[in-house]
PDB file of C-alpha atoms in Angstrom:
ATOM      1  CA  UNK A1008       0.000   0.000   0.000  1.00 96.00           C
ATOM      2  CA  UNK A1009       1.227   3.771  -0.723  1.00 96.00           C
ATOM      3  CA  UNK A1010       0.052   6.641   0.524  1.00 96.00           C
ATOM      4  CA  UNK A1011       0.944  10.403  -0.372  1.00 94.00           C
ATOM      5  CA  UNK A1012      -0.534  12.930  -2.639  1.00 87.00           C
ATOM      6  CA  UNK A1013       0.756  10.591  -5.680  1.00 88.00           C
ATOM      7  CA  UNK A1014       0.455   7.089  -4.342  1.00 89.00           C
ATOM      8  CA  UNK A1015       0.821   5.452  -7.268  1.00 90.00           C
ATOM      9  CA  UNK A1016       3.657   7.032  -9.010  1.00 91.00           C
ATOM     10  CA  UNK A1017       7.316   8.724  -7.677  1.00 90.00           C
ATOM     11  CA  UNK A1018       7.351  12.404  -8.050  1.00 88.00           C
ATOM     12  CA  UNK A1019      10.202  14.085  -7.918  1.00 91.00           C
ATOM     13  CA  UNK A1020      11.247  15.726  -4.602  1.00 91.00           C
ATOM     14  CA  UNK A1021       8.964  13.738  -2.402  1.00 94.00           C
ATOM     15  CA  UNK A1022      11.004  10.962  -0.256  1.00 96.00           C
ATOM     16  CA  UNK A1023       9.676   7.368  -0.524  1.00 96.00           C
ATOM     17  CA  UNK A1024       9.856   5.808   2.701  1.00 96.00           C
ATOM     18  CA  UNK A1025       9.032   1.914   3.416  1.00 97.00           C
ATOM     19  CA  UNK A1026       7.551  -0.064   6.433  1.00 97.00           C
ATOM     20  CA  UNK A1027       7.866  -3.794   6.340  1.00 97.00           C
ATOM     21  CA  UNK A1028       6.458  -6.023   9.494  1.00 95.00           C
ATOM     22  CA  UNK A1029       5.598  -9.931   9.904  1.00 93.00           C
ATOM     23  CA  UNK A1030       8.669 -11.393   7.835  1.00 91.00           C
ATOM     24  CA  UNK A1031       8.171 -13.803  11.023  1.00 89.00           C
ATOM     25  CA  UNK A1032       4.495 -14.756  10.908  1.00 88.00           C
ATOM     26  CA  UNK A1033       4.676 -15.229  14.602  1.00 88.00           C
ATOM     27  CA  UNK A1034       6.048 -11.702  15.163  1.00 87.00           C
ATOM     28  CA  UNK A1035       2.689  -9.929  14.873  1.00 87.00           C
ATOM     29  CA  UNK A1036       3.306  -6.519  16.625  1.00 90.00           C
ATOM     30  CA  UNK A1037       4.630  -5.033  13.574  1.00 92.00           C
ATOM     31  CA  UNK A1038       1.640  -6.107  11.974  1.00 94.00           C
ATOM     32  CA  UNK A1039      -0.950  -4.742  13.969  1.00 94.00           C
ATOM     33  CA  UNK A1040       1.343  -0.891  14.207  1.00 96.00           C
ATOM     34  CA  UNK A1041       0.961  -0.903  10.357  1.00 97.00           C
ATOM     35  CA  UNK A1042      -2.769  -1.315  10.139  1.00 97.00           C
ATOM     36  CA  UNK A1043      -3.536   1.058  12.744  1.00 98.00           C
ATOM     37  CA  UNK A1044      -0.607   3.823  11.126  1.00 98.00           C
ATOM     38  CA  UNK A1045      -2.189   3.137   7.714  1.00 98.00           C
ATOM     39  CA  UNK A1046      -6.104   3.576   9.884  1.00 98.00           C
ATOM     40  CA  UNK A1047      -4.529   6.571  11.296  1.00 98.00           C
ATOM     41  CA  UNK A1048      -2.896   8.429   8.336  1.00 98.00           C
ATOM     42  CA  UNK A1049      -6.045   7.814   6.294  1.00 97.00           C
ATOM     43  CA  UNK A1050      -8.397   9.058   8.789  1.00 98.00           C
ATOM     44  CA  UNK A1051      -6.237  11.774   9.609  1.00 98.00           C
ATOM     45  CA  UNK A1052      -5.851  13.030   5.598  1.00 96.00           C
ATOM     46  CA  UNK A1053      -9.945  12.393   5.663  1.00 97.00           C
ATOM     47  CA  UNK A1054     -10.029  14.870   8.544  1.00 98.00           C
ATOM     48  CA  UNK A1055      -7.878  17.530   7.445  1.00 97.00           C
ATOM     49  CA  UNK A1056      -5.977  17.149  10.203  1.00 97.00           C
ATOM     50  CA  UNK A1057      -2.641  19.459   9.612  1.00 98.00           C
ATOM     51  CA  UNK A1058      -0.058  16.766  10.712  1.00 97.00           C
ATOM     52  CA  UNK A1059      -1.318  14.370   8.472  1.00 97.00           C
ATOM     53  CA  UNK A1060      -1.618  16.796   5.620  1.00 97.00           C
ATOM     54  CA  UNK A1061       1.474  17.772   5.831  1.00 97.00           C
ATOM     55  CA  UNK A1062       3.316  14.248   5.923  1.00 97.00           C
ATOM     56  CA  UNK A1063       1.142  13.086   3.239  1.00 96.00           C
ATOM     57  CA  UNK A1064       1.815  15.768   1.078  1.00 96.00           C
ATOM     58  CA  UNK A1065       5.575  15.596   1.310  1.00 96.00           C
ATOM     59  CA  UNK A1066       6.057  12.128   2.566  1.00 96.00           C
ATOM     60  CA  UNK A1067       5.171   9.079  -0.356  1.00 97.00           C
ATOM     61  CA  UNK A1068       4.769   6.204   2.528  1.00 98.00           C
ATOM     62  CA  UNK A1069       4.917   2.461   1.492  1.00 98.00           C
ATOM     63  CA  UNK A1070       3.103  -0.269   3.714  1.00 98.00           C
ATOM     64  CA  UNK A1071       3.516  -3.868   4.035  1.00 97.00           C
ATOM     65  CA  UNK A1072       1.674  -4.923   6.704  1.00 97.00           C
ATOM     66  CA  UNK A1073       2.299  -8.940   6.384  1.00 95.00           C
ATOM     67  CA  UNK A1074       5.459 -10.280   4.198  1.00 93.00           C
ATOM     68  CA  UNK A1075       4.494 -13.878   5.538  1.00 93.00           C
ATOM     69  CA  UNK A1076       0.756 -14.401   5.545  1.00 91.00           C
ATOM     70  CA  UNK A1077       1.316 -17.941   5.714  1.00 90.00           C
ATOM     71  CA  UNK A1078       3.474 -17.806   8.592  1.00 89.00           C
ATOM     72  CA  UNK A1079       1.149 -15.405  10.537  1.00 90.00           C
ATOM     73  CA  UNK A1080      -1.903 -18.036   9.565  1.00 88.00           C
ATOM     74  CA  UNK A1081       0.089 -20.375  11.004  1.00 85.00           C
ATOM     75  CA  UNK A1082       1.240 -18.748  13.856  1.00 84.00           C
ATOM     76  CA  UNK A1083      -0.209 -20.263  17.388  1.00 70.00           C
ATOM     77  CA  UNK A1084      -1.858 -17.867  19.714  1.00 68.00           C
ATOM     78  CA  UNK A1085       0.034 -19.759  22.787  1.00 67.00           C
ATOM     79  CA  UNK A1086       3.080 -18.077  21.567  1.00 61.00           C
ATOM     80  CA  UNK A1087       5.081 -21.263  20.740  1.00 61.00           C
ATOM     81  CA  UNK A1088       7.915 -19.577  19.694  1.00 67.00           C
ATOM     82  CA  UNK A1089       9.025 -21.053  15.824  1.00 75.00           C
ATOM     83  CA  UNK A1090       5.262 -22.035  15.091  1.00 81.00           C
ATOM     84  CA  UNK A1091       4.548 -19.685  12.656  1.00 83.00           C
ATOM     85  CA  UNK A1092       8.106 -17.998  12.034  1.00 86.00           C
ATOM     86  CA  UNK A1093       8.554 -19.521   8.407  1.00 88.00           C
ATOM     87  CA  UNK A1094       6.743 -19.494   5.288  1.00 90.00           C
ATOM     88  CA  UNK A1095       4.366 -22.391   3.535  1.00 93.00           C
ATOM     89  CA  UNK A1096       7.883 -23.649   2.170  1.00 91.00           C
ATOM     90  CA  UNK A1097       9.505 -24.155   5.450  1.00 89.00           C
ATOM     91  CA  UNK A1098      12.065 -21.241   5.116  1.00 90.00           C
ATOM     92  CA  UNK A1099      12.803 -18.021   7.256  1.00 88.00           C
ATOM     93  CA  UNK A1100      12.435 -14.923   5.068  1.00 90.00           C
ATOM     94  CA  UNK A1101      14.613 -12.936   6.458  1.00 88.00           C
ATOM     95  CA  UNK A1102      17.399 -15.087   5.713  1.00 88.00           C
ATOM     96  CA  UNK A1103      16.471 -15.413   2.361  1.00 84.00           C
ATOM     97  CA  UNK A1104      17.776 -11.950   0.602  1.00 85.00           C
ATOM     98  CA  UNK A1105      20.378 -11.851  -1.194  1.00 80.00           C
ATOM     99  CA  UNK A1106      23.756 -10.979   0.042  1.00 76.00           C
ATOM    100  CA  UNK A1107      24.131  -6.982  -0.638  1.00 71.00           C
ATOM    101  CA  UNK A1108      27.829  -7.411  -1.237  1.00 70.00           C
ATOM    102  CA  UNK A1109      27.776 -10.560  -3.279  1.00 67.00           C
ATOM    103  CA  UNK A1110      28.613  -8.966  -6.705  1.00 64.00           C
ATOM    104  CA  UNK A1111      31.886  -7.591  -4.950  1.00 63.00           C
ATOM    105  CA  UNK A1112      32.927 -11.009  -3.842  1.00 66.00           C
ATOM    106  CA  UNK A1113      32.110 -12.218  -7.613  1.00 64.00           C
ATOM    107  CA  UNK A1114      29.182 -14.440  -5.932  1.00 62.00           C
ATOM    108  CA  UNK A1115      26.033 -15.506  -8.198  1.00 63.00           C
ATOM    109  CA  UNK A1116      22.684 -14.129  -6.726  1.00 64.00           C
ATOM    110  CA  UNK A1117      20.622 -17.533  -7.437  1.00 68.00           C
ATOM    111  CA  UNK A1118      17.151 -15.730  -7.818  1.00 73.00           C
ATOM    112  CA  UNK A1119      15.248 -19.189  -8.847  1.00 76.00           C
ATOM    113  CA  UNK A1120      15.849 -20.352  -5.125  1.00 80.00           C
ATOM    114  CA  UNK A1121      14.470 -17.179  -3.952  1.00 88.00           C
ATOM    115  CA  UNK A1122      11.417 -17.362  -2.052  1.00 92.00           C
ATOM    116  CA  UNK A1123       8.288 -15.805  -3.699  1.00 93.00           C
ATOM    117  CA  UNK A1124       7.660 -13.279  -0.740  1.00 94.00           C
ATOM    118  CA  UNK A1125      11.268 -12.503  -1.181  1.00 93.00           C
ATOM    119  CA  UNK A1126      11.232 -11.929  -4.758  1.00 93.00           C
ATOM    120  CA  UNK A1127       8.264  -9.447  -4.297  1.00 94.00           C
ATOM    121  CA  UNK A1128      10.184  -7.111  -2.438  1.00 94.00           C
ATOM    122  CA  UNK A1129      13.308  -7.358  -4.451  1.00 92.00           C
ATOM    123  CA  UNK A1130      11.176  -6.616  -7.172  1.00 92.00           C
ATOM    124  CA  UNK A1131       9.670  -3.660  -5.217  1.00 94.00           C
ATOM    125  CA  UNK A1132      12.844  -2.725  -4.049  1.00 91.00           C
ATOM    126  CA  UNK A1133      14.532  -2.662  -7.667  1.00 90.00           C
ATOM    127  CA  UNK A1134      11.352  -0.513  -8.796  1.00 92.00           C
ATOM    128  CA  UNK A1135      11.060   2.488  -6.011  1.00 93.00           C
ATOM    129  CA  UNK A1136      13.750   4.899  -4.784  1.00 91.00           C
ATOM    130  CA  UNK A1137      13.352   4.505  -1.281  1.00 95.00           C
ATOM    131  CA  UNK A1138      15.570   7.086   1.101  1.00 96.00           C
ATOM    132  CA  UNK A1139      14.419   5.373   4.453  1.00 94.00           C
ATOM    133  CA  UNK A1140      13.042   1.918   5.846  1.00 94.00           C
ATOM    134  CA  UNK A1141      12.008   0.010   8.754  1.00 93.00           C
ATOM    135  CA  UNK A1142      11.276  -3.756   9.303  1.00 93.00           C
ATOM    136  CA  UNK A1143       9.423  -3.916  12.445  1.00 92.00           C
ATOM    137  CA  UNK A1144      10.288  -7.440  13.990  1.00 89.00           C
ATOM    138  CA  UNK A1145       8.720  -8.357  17.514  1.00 86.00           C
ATOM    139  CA  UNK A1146       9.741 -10.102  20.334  1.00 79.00           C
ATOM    140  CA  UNK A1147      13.410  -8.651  21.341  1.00 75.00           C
ATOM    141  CA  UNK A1148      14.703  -4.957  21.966  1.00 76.00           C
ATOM    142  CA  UNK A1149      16.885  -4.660  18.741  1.00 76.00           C
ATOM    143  CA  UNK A1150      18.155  -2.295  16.453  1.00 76.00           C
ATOM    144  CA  UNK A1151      19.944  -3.550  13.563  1.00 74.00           C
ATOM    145  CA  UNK A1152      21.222  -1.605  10.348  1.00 70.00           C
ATOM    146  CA  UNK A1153      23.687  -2.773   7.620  1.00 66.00           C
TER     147      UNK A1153
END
């Protein structure tokens, strides 16, 4: 989802910024935050309200609520802690990306063993110019950049 006063299309001099949650299906904090900032920012805009205004207007804001909808159907509401954390296939998502510096260590990026939940945001990723992101994960007090 993208929200701004040109959701779907970059315009020049307006930041793209990108919130991913639930690569872990069983990490569902980050889901709920989204839907209730994408709730908020919409119902804010509808209001007029001059914060939201204002961040909308200069602000293009991507939204992926779930990146692993089969891991979050999965995901068991007694908090078992790996129920849940992988996709349909078995596989943790957030080890599946491909190695940023791979092309400097002459490695081969094998995108056919990429995951298809992966591939979608490399493909988004390779398509939008995005100055800032966060990846909400759940269940630990982290901050992690590269």
């Amino acid at each position: 989802l993208a929200l701004g006063v040109s959701p779907r299309r970059h315009t020049v001099g307006i930041p793209e910024f990108k919130y991913v949650a639930n690569m872990h299906g069983n990490e569902v904090l980050g889901r709920v935050l989204l839907l209730q900032l994408i709730d908020e920012l919409v119902r804010g805009f509808r209001n007029n309200e001059t914060w939201a205004l204002h961040l909308l207007n200069s602000t293009r804001i991507h939204i992926l609520p779930t990146m692993n909808p089969d891991g979050f159907d999965a995901a068991d509401t007694n908090c078992i802690y790996s129920q849940g954390r992988f996709n349909y296939h078995g596989v943790d998502l957030n080890r599946g990306f491909p190695d940023a510096f791979a092309s400097l260590q002459n490695q081969q990026i094998n995108e056919e063993k990429m995951e298809p939940e992966v591939r979608a945001v490399v493909d988004w990723l390779q398509t939008e110019t995005f100055v800032l992101s966060a990846n909400i994960h759940g269940g630990a007090l982290v901050a992690s950049y590269p």
